XYZ file of C-alpha atoms in Angstrom:
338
model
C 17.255 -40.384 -32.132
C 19.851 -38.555 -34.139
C 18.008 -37.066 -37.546
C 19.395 -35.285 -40.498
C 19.075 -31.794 -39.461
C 21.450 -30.509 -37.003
C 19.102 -28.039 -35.626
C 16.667 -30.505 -34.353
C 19.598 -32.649 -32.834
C 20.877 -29.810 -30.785
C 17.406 -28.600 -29.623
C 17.985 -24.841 -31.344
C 14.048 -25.504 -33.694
C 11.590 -27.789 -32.529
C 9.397 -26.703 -35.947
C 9.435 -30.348 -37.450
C 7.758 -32.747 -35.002
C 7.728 -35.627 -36.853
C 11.587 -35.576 -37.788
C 12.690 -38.210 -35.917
C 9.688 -40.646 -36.949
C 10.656 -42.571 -40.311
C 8.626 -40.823 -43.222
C 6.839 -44.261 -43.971
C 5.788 -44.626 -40.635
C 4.836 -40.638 -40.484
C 2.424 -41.323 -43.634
C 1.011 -44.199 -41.952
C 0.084 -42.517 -39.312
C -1.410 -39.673 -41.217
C -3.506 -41.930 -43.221
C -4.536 -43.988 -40.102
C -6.083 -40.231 -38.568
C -8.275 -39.358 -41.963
C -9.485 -42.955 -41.788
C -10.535 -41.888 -38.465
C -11.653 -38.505 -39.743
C -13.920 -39.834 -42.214
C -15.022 -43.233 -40.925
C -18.206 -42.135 -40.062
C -19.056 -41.435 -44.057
C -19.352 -43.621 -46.691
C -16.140 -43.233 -48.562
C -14.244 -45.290 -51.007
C -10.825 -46.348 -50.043
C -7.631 -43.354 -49.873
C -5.936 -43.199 -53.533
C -1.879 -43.800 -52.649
C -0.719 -41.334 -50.767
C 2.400 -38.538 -52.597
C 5.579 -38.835 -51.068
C 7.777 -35.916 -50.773
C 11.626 -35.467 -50.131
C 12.306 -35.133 -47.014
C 15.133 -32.181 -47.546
C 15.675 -29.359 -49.966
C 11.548 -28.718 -50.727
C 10.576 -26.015 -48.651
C 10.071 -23.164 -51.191
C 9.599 -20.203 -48.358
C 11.467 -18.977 -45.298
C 9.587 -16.464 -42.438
C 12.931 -15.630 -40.009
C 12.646 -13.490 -37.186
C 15.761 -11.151 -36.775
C 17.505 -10.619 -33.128
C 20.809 -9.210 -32.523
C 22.875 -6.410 -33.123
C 23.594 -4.489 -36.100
C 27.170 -5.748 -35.924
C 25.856 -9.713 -35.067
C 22.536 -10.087 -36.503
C 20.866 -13.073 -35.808
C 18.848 -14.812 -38.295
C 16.524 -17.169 -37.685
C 13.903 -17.988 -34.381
C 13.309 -16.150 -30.918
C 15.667 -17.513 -28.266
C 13.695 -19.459 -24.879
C 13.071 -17.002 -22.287
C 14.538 -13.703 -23.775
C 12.912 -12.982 -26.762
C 15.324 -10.962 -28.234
C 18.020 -13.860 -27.751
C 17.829 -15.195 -31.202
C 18.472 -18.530 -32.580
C 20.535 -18.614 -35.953
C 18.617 -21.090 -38.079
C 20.580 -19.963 -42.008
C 20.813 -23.750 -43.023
C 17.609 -25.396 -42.654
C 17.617 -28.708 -44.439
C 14.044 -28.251 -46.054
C 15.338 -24.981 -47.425
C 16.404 -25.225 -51.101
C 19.778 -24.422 -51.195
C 19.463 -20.969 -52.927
C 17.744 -19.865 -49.879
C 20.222 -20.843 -47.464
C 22.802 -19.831 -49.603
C 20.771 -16.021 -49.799
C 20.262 -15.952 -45.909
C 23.999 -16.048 -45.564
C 24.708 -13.103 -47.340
C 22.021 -11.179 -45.645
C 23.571 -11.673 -42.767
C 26.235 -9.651 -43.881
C 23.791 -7.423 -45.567
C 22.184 -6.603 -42.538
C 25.660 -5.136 -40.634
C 26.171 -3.225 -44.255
C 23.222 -1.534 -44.801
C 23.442 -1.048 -40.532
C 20.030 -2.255 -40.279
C 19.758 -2.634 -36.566
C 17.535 -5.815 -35.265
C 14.075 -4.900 -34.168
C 13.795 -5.093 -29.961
C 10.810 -6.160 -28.583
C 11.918 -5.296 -24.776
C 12.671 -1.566 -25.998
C 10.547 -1.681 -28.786
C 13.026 0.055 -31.097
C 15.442 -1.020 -33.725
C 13.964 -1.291 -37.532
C 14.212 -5.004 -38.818
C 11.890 -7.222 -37.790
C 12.399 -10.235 -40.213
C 12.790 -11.368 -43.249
C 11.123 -13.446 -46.256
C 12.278 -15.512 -49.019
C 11.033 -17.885 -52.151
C 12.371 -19.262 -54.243
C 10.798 -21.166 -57.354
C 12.249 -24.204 -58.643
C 10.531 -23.821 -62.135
C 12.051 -20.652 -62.840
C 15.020 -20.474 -60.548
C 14.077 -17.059 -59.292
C 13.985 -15.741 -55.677
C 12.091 -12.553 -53.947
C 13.116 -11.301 -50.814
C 11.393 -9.342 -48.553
C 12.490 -6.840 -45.320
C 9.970 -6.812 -42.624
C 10.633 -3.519 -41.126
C 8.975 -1.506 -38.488
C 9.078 1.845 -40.094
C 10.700 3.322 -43.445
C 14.046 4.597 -41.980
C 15.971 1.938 -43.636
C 14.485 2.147 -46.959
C 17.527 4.048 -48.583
C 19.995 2.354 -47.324
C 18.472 -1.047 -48.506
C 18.094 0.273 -52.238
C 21.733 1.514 -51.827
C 23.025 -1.998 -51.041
C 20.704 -4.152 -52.832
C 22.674 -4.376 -56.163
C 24.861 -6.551 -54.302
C 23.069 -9.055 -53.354
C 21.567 -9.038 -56.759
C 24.910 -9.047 -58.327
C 25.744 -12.320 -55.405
C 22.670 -14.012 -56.483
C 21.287 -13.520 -59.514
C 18.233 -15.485 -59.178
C 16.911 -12.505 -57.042
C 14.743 -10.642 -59.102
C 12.173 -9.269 -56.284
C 13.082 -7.196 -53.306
C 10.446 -5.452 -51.084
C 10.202 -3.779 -47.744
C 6.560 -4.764 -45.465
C 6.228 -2.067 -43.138
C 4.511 -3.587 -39.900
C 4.745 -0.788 -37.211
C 2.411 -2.840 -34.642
C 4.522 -3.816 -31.452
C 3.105 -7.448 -31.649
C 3.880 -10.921 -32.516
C 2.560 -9.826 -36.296
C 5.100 -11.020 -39.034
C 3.757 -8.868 -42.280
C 1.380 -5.244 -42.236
C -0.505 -3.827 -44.460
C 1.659 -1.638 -46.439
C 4.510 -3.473 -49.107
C 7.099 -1.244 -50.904
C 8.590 -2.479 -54.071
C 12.622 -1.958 -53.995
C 13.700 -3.472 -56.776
C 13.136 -2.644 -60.621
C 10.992 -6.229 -60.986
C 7.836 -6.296 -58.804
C 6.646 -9.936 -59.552
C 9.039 -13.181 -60.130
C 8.129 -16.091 -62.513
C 6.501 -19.471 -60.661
C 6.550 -22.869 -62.913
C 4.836 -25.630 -61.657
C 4.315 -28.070 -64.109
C 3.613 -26.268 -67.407
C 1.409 -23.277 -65.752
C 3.796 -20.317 -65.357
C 2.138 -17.794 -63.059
C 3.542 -14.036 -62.177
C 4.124 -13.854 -58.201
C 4.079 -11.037 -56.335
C 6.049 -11.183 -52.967
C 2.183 -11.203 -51.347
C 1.264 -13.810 -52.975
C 0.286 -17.217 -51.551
C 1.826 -20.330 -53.138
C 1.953 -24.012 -51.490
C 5.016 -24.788 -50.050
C 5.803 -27.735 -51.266
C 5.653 -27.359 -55.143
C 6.805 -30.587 -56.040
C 3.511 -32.140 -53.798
C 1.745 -28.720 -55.071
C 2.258 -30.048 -58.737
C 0.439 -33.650 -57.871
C -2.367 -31.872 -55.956
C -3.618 -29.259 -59.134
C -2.888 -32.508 -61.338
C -5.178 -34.973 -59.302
C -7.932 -32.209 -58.795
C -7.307 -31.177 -62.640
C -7.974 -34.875 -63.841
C -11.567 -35.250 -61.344
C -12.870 -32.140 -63.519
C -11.534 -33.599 -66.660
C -13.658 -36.681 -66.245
C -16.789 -34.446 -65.853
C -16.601 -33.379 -69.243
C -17.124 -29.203 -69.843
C -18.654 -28.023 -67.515
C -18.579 -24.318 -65.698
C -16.084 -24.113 -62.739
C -16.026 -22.099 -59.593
C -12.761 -21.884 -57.028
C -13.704 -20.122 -53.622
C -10.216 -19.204 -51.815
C -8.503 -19.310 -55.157
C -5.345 -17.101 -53.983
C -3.710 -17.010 -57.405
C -5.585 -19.298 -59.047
C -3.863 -22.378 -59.154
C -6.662 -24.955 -59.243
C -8.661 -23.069 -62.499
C -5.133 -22.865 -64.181
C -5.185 -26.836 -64.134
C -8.417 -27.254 -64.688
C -8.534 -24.410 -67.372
C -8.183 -26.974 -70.448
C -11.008 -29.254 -69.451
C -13.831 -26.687 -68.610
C -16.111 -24.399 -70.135
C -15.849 -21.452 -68.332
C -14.348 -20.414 -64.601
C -14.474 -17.784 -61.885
C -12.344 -17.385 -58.863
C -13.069 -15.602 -55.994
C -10.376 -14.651 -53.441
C -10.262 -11.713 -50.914
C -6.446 -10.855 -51.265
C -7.005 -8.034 -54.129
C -3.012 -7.878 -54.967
C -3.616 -11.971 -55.840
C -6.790 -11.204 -58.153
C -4.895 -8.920 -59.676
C -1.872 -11.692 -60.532
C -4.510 -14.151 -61.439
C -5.784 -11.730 -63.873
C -2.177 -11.101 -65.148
C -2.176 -14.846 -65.768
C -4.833 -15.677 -67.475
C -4.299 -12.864 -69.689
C -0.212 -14.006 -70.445
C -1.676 -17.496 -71.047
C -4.803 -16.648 -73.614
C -7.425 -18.068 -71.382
C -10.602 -15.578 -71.758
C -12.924 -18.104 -70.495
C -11.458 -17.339 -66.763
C -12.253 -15.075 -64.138
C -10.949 -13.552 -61.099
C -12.916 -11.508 -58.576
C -11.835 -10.189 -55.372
C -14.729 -10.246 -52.816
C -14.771 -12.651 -49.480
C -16.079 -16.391 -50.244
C -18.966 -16.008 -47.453
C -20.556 -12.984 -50.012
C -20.854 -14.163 -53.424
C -23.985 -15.276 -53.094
C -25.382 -13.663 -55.873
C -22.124 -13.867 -57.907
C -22.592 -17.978 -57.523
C -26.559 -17.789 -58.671
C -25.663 -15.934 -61.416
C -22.767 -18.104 -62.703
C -24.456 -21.459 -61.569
C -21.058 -23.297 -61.462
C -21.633 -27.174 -61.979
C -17.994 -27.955 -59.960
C -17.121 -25.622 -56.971
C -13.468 -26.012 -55.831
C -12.948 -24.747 -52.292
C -9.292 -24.539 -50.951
C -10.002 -22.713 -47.714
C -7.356 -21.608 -44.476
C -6.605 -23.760 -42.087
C -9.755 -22.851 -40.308
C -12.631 -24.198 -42.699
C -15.168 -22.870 -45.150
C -16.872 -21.070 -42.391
C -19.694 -19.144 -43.683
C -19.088 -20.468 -47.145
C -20.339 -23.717 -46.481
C -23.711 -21.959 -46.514
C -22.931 -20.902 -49.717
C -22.096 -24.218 -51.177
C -25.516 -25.508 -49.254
C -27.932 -23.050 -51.108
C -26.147 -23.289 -54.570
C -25.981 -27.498 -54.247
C -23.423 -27.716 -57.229
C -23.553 -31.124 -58.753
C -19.751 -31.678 -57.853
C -17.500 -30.252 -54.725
C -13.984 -30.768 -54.808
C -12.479 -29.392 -51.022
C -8.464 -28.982 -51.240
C -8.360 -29.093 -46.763
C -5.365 -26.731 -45.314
């Protein structure tokens, strides 16, 4: 079956699965499995399901860089050879501010001589790049996976003109992962550009992003998601509010309004830290952010005694946490599932 995305047709990304399914029938399907999930619970019946677009949504791009400094290739590793590439600069779920950015990279890449990371050889410099781009604010950060900092002159040198090109891009940064392994992002992220953080609107929360920040990918479904968990803590009236995973703190933003008092915990210090930012640009005192792992605040959740806990855990579960959650029994659990 022929689908809307020329990539898929031709067999060069395989990423979307579901492409060639009708997105009624994919949601059908969907539902049909978490009936299945929780059938053996006592549950009410599914609220109606969100619908998203099916192009132009997809706020973030990871691409792998192959090549040569003169023909850089953007996008996935090839079949076989892993440093045959496959160019992948129009993606369909991609708003088109991304797109339109990878393009000019392209070039960028042969300016700057930037010369495509190897993984036969293990030498060359770029490993990949990163971009977002928010739709509230219209503002893009782009960041250089690289293996080492050779490059990093060069890319200041050249930046301005991408800047200049797009002026949405407000964030450049260089991740320096020197590990000769399948590992997209290190440890260590250089700042390039005079702006460290962009602006991220969803709905009427406006939070500062930093280009290690973790943000749904999806905003528009994002948006419905804070709202719907939002309105379940509105109806409990004021009560104190806990958010395990909280990344940047997108749930207690939401739910900021309707409770008495909050505190997010989330692992990722640089996201703590943007949280903080936040709820300090937006008045709310009655928030807080602390950066410890969920399965060892034990004593943090005695002490605060939340009455809601909001978990929005990876994709592989509460883990440990769900001891946590056990010995503190909150009155109310709200789990956002990867």
């Amino acid at each position: 079956m022929k689908t809307f995305c020329g990539y898929f047709n031709r067999g060069t990304c395989g990423s979307c699965e579901l492409i060639s399914t009708e997105y009624g029938r994919q949601l059908e399907l969907k539902e049909s499995e978490l009936r299945g999930a929780l059938a053996p619970l006592a549950v009410p019946p599914l609220l109606p399901t969100v619908r998203s677009r099916t192009n132009t949504f997809r706020n973030k791009a990871k691409l792998v860089v192959t090549g040569t400094v003169a023909a850089p290739v953007l996008g996935l590793w090839g079949e076989g050879d892993l440093d045959a590439g496959r160019e992948l600069l129009d993606c369909p779920l991609h708003f088109p501010e991304m797109n339109s950015l990878l393009h000019s990279l392209k070039a960028f890449v042969t300016e700057a001589k930037l010369e495509p990371y190897r993984i036969a050889t293990r030498t060359g410099e770029l490993k990949g790049l990163i971009v977002f781009y928010s739709e509230g604010s219209s503002e893009l950060y782009l960041r250089f996976v690289l293996r080492s900092k050779e490059a990093l002159d060069r890319i200041r040198k050249h930046a301005p003109t991408l800047s200049r090109k797009h002026p949405g891009l407000k964030c450049v940064s260089a991740n320096i992962q020197p590990v000769p392994h399948a590992i997209l992002e290190g440890e260590e992220e250089i700042i390039l550009s005079a702006q460290e953080t962009i602006e991220h609107r969803i709905g009427d929360v406006s939070f500062t992003l930093g280009p290690r920040g973790f943000v749904q990918t999806n905003q528009a479904v994002a948006l419905e998601l804070y709202r719907t968990a939002a309105s379940w803590v509105r109806e409990l009236g004021k009560l104190k509010f806990a958010e395990l995973f909280c990344g940047q703190g997108a749930f207690s933003f939401f739910a900021a309004p309707s409770i008495e008092e909050g505190l997010g915990i989330e692992i990722n210090a640089d996201a703590v830290f943007k949280a903080t930012q936040t709820a300090e640009k937006l008045g709310h005192t009655h928030l807080e952010f602390k950066c410890a792992d969920a399965k060892d605040v034990g004593t943090e959740l005695r002490t605060f005694a939340p009455e809601v806990v909001l978990v929005n855990p990876p994709r592989k579960g509460l883990g440990a946490s769900a001891q946590l959650i056990l010995d503190q029994l909150p009155g109310h659990v709200i789990y956002s599932s990867c």
